[in-house]
């Protein structure tokens, strides 16, 4: 029931920059609601990576950055490292009747 | 350090009720700054928000699950619980509990419990 669309996968070599998009609509991102990002390694729980579009919780490396514009948001990893291989999910609020809090479809990052 | 730990049966019979508890340590559930949420993830798939409870007992649920879900809080035990009735195989998932930050913008979830796999099967 995801209403936020992400590419299934992105890949890059160590040191490269990769960007993950999160596409929404007028009932969520386009309505001005912010986006949060989570990182999930296989077999573990998601971990908050970015909140309120651009802020990093304590302990999150500064190679992770976020942005938002209109109905879309992006997570960028600058200087990709081997340990960044994981699944990434965006999350926001949706004011339609479908759900209050919605997650993206998820993107698997592969480090080549 | 705030920690959440889910517990409950890993196997539930179709049409029965799924019941899980989330024990919270390192923080009190009796705070106005946070909600206490359940989120699930079918194996190999994405995340779905189920609902939250406030320490007062106020709740909010995903409309798609509202008719079958009850989330409650036990402040004396510093824990909260999920009940999902009339389960089917489609409810098979890893169930996570999480602390939900009451934000001026949009709430976020941090931290999460480790998750518990619940399989619906006869």
Short mmCIF file of C-alpha atoms in Angstrom, two decimals:
data_model
loop_
_atom_site.label_atom_id
_atom_site.label_comp_id
_atom_site.label_asym_id
_atom_site.label_seq_id
_atom_site.Cartn_x
_atom_site.Cartn_y
_atom_site.Cartn_z
CA UNK A 1 0.00 0.00 0.00
CA UNK A 2 3.07 2.24 -0.35
CA UNK A 3 2.20 5.68 -1.72
CA UNK A 4 5.82 6.80 -1.83
CA UNK A 5 7.72 5.38 -4.78
CA UNK A 6 11.42 4.59 -4.71
CA UNK A 7 13.66 2.87 -7.26
CA UNK A 8 14.06 -0.82 -6.39
CA UNK A 9 17.82 -0.61 -6.48
CA UNK A 10 20.77 1.69 -7.01
CA UNK A 11 24.44 0.84 -7.12
CA UNK A 12 27.81 2.50 -7.07
CA UNK A 13 31.47 1.89 -6.57
CA UNK A 14 33.16 2.83 -3.32
CA UNK A 15 33.75 6.55 -3.17
CA UNK A 16 31.01 7.40 -5.64
CA UNK A 17 27.88 9.41 -4.96
CA UNK A 18 24.50 7.72 -5.16
CA UNK A 19 21.07 9.27 -4.86
CA UNK A 20 17.82 7.58 -3.90
CA UNK A 21 14.60 9.27 -4.92
CA UNK A 22 11.27 9.21 -3.10
CA UNK A 23 8.31 10.27 -5.20
CA UNK A 24 5.01 11.23 -3.58
CA UNK A 25 1.89 13.17 -4.38
CA UNK A 26 -0.18 16.18 -3.40
CA UNK A 27 -1.56 14.36 -0.37
CA UNK A 28 1.85 13.77 1.23
CA UNK A 29 5.13 15.35 0.12
CA UNK A 30 3.36 17.81 -2.14
CA UNK A 31 1.22 19.00 0.77
CA UNK A 32 4.36 20.16 2.54
CA UNK A 33 4.87 17.22 4.86
CA UNK A 34 8.47 16.44 5.59
CA UNK A 35 10.28 13.20 4.85
CA UNK A 36 12.37 10.92 7.03
CA UNK A 37 14.76 8.20 5.92
CA UNK A 38 15.64 4.83 7.44
CA UNK A 39 18.45 2.37 6.82
CA UNK A 40 17.83 -1.34 7.22
CA UNK A 41 20.41 -4.12 7.09
CA UNK A 42 19.25 -7.70 6.41
CA UNK A 43 17.73 -9.30 9.46
CA UNK A 44 17.72 -6.12 11.50
CA UNK A 45 15.27 -3.37 12.34
CA UNK A 46 15.21 -0.08 10.44
CA UNK A 47 17.29 2.73 11.90
CA UNK A 48 16.51 6.44 11.60
CA UNK A 49 18.99 8.03 9.20
CA UNK A 50 17.55 11.46 8.33
CA UNK A 51 14.65 13.34 9.89
CA UNK A 52 12.79 16.47 8.85
CA UNK A 53 14.17 16.27 5.33
CA UNK A 54 17.78 17.17 6.14
CA UNK A 55 18.79 16.48 9.75
CA UNK A 56 21.03 13.63 10.85
CA UNK A 57 20.59 12.03 14.28
CA UNK A 58 23.69 11.86 16.41
CA UNK A 59 26.08 9.21 15.15
CA UNK A 60 24.96 9.23 11.51
CA UNK A 61 27.92 9.98 9.21
CA UNK A 62 27.80 13.26 7.32
CA UNK A 63 28.14 11.46 3.99
CA UNK A 64 24.39 10.94 4.26
CA UNK A 65 22.29 13.94 3.28
CA UNK A 66 18.68 14.58 2.45
CA UNK A 67 16.64 17.06 0.48
CA UNK A 68 13.04 17.67 -0.55
CA UNK A 69 11.34 19.65 -3.27
CA UNK A 70 7.69 19.59 -4.18
CA UNK A 71 6.38 16.05 -4.40
CA UNK A 72 9.82 14.43 -4.29
CA UNK A 73 12.64 13.88 -1.85
CA UNK A 74 16.15 12.47 -2.14
CA UNK A 75 18.71 10.74 0.01
CA UNK A 76 22.30 11.13 -1.15
CA UNK A 77 25.30 9.13 -0.05
CA UNK A 78 28.47 11.03 -0.91
CA UNK A 79 31.53 8.86 -0.81
CA UNK A 80 29.83 5.47 -0.81
CA UNK A 81 31.36 2.93 1.54
CA UNK A 82 31.08 -0.85 1.62
CA UNK A 83 29.12 -0.73 4.87
CA UNK A 84 26.40 1.39 3.22
CA UNK A 85 25.00 -1.62 1.38
CA UNK A 86 21.48 -1.84 2.84
CA UNK A 87 17.83 -1.11 2.17
CA UNK A 88 16.65 2.47 2.52
CA UNK A 89 13.09 3.66 3.12
CA UNK A 90 11.54 7.10 3.04
CA UNK A 91 8.60 7.95 5.31
CA UNK A 92 6.12 10.78 5.53
CA UNK A 93 2.55 11.68 6.42
CA UNK A 94 -0.40 11.29 4.10
CA UNK A 95 -3.59 13.25 4.62
CA UNK A 96 -5.75 11.01 2.48
CA UNK A 97 -7.85 8.25 4.00
CA UNK A 98 -5.41 5.52 3.06
CA UNK A 99 -3.02 5.92 5.98
CA UNK A 100 -1.52 8.48 8.30
CA UNK A 101 2.12 7.48 8.14
CA UNK A 102 3.39 6.04 4.91
CA UNK A 103 6.66 4.45 3.88
CA UNK A 104 8.35 4.28 0.55
CA UNK A 105 8.68 1.09 -1.44
CA UNK A 106 12.32 0.75 -0.43
CA UNK A 107 15.62 0.87 -2.30
CA UNK A 108 18.43 -1.61 -2.10
CA UNK A 109 21.87 -0.02 -2.34
CA UNK A 110 24.58 -2.24 -3.77
CA UNK A 111 28.21 -1.31 -3.36
CA UNK A 112 30.08 -2.67 -6.36
CA UNK B 1 19.64 4.23 26.09
CA UNK B 2 16.08 3.49 25.09
CA UNK B 3 15.37 -0.09 24.13
CA UNK B 4 12.20 -1.81 22.95
CA UNK B 5 11.63 -5.55 22.94
CA UNK B 6 8.75 -7.38 21.31
CA UNK B 7 7.39 -10.65 22.65
CA UNK B 8 4.58 -13.01 21.77
CA UNK B 9 3.70 -16.15 19.84
CA UNK B 10 5.52 -16.71 16.58
CA UNK B 11 2.72 -18.80 15.12
CA UNK B 12 -0.96 -17.87 14.98
CA UNK B 13 -3.81 -19.91 13.54
CA UNK B 14 -5.90 -18.31 10.79
CA UNK B 15 -9.00 -16.48 12.08
CA UNK B 16 -7.47 -16.20 15.55
CA UNK B 17 -6.00 -13.16 17.30
CA UNK B 18 -2.38 -12.08 17.08
CA UNK B 19 -1.14 -10.66 20.40
CA UNK B 20 2.22 -8.99 20.95
CA UNK B 21 3.75 -6.95 23.75
CA UNK B 22 6.53 -4.39 23.61
CA UNK B 23 8.55 -3.83 26.75
CA UNK B 24 10.25 -0.44 26.99
CA UNK B 25 13.42 0.16 28.97
CA UNK B 26 15.49 3.28 29.41
CA UNK B 27 12.47 5.56 29.09
CA UNK B 28 8.97 5.89 30.45
CA UNK B 29 5.94 5.36 28.24
CA UNK B 30 4.25 8.04 30.36
CA UNK B 31 5.59 10.97 28.39
CA UNK B 32 3.88 13.63 26.32
CA UNK B 33 6.79 13.69 23.86
CA UNK B 34 6.25 10.31 22.27
CA UNK B 35 3.67 7.91 20.92
CA UNK B 36 4.26 4.17 20.97
CA UNK B 37 3.79 2.47 17.63
CA UNK B 38 3.56 -0.82 15.83
CA UNK B 39 4.89 -1.30 12.31
CA UNK B 40 5.03 -4.50 10.29
CA UNK B 41 7.01 -5.83 7.35
CA UNK B 42 5.97 -8.92 5.37
CA UNK B 43 9.03 -11.06 4.56
CA UNK B 44 10.96 -9.48 1.73
CA UNK B 45 8.57 -6.54 1.45
CA UNK B 46 8.14 -2.97 2.64
CA UNK B 47 7.01 -1.34 5.86
CA UNK B 48 3.42 -0.69 6.94
CA UNK B 49 2.43 1.49 9.88
CA UNK B 50 -0.21 -0.23 12.03
CA UNK B 51 -0.99 2.37 14.66
CA UNK B 52 0.05 4.10 17.85
CA UNK B 53 -0.99 4.57 21.46
CA UNK B 54 -0.39 7.55 23.74
CA UNK B 55 0.20 7.11 27.46
CA UNK B 56 -3.33 8.37 28.10
CA UNK B 57 -4.68 5.45 26.11
CA UNK B 58 -5.55 7.50 23.04
CA UNK B 59 -4.94 5.59 19.84
CA UNK B 60 -4.76 6.06 16.10
CA UNK B 61 -4.79 3.26 13.56
CA UNK B 62 -4.08 2.63 9.90
CA UNK B 63 -7.53 2.81 8.29
CA UNK B 64 -6.86 -0.39 6.38
CA UNK B 65 -6.48 -2.29 9.66
CA UNK B 66 -8.70 -0.24 11.97
CA UNK B 67 -11.53 -2.76 12.16
CA UNK B 68 -9.19 -5.49 13.43
CA UNK B 69 -6.59 -3.68 15.53
CA UNK B 70 -6.36 -2.73 19.17
CA UNK B 71 -3.27 -1.10 20.70
CA UNK B 72 -3.14 -0.53 24.43
CA UNK B 73 -0.64 0.75 26.98
CA UNK B 74 0.21 -0.45 30.49
CA UNK B 75 2.01 2.38 32.21
CA UNK B 76 2.56 0.38 35.40
CA UNK B 77 4.58 -2.18 33.46
CA UNK B 78 6.05 0.35 31.02
CA UNK B 79 4.86 -1.60 28.02
CA UNK B 80 2.32 -1.51 25.25
CA UNK B 81 0.53 -4.17 23.29
CA UNK B 82 -0.93 -5.05 19.90
CA UNK B 83 -3.92 -7.22 19.17
CA UNK B 84 -4.91 -8.04 15.59
CA UNK B 85 -7.94 -10.25 15.21
CA UNK B 86 -9.25 -12.44 12.41
CA UNK B 87 -5.76 -12.93 11.00
CA UNK B 88 -5.03 -14.46 7.62
CA UNK B 89 -1.85 -15.48 5.84
CA UNK B 90 -1.59 -11.89 4.61
CA UNK B 91 -0.82 -10.85 8.20
CA UNK B 92 2.36 -12.90 8.24
CA UNK B 93 5.11 -10.38 8.87
CA UNK B 94 7.88 -9.15 11.09
CA UNK B 95 6.20 -6.95 13.67
CA UNK B 96 8.21 -4.06 15.07
CA UNK B 97 7.41 -1.80 17.96
CA UNK B 98 8.88 1.67 17.84
CA UNK B 99 8.92 4.93 19.70
CA UNK B 100 7.26 7.66 17.66
CA UNK B 101 8.50 11.21 18.16
CA UNK B 102 5.63 13.69 18.42
CA UNK B 103 6.99 16.27 16.03
CA UNK B 104 5.76 19.69 14.94
CA UNK B 105 6.34 18.51 11.39
CA UNK B 106 5.77 14.80 10.78
CA UNK B 107 6.39 12.16 13.41
CA UNK B 108 9.29 9.78 12.97
CA UNK B 109 10.15 6.41 14.48
CA UNK B 110 13.23 5.97 16.65
CA UNK B 111 14.29 3.63 18.07
CA UNK B 112 12.77 0.36 16.90
CA UNK B 113 12.59 -3.00 18.58
CA UNK B 114 14.45 -5.87 16.98
CA UNK B 115 11.22 -7.22 15.52
CA UNK B 116 9.44 -10.52 15.87
CA UNK B 117 8.28 -12.76 13.05
CA UNK B 118 4.66 -13.82 13.28
CA UNK B 119 3.51 -16.52 10.91
CA UNK B 120 -0.19 -17.15 10.32
CA UNK B 121 -0.69 -20.78 9.48
CA UNK B 122 -2.71 -23.77 10.52
#
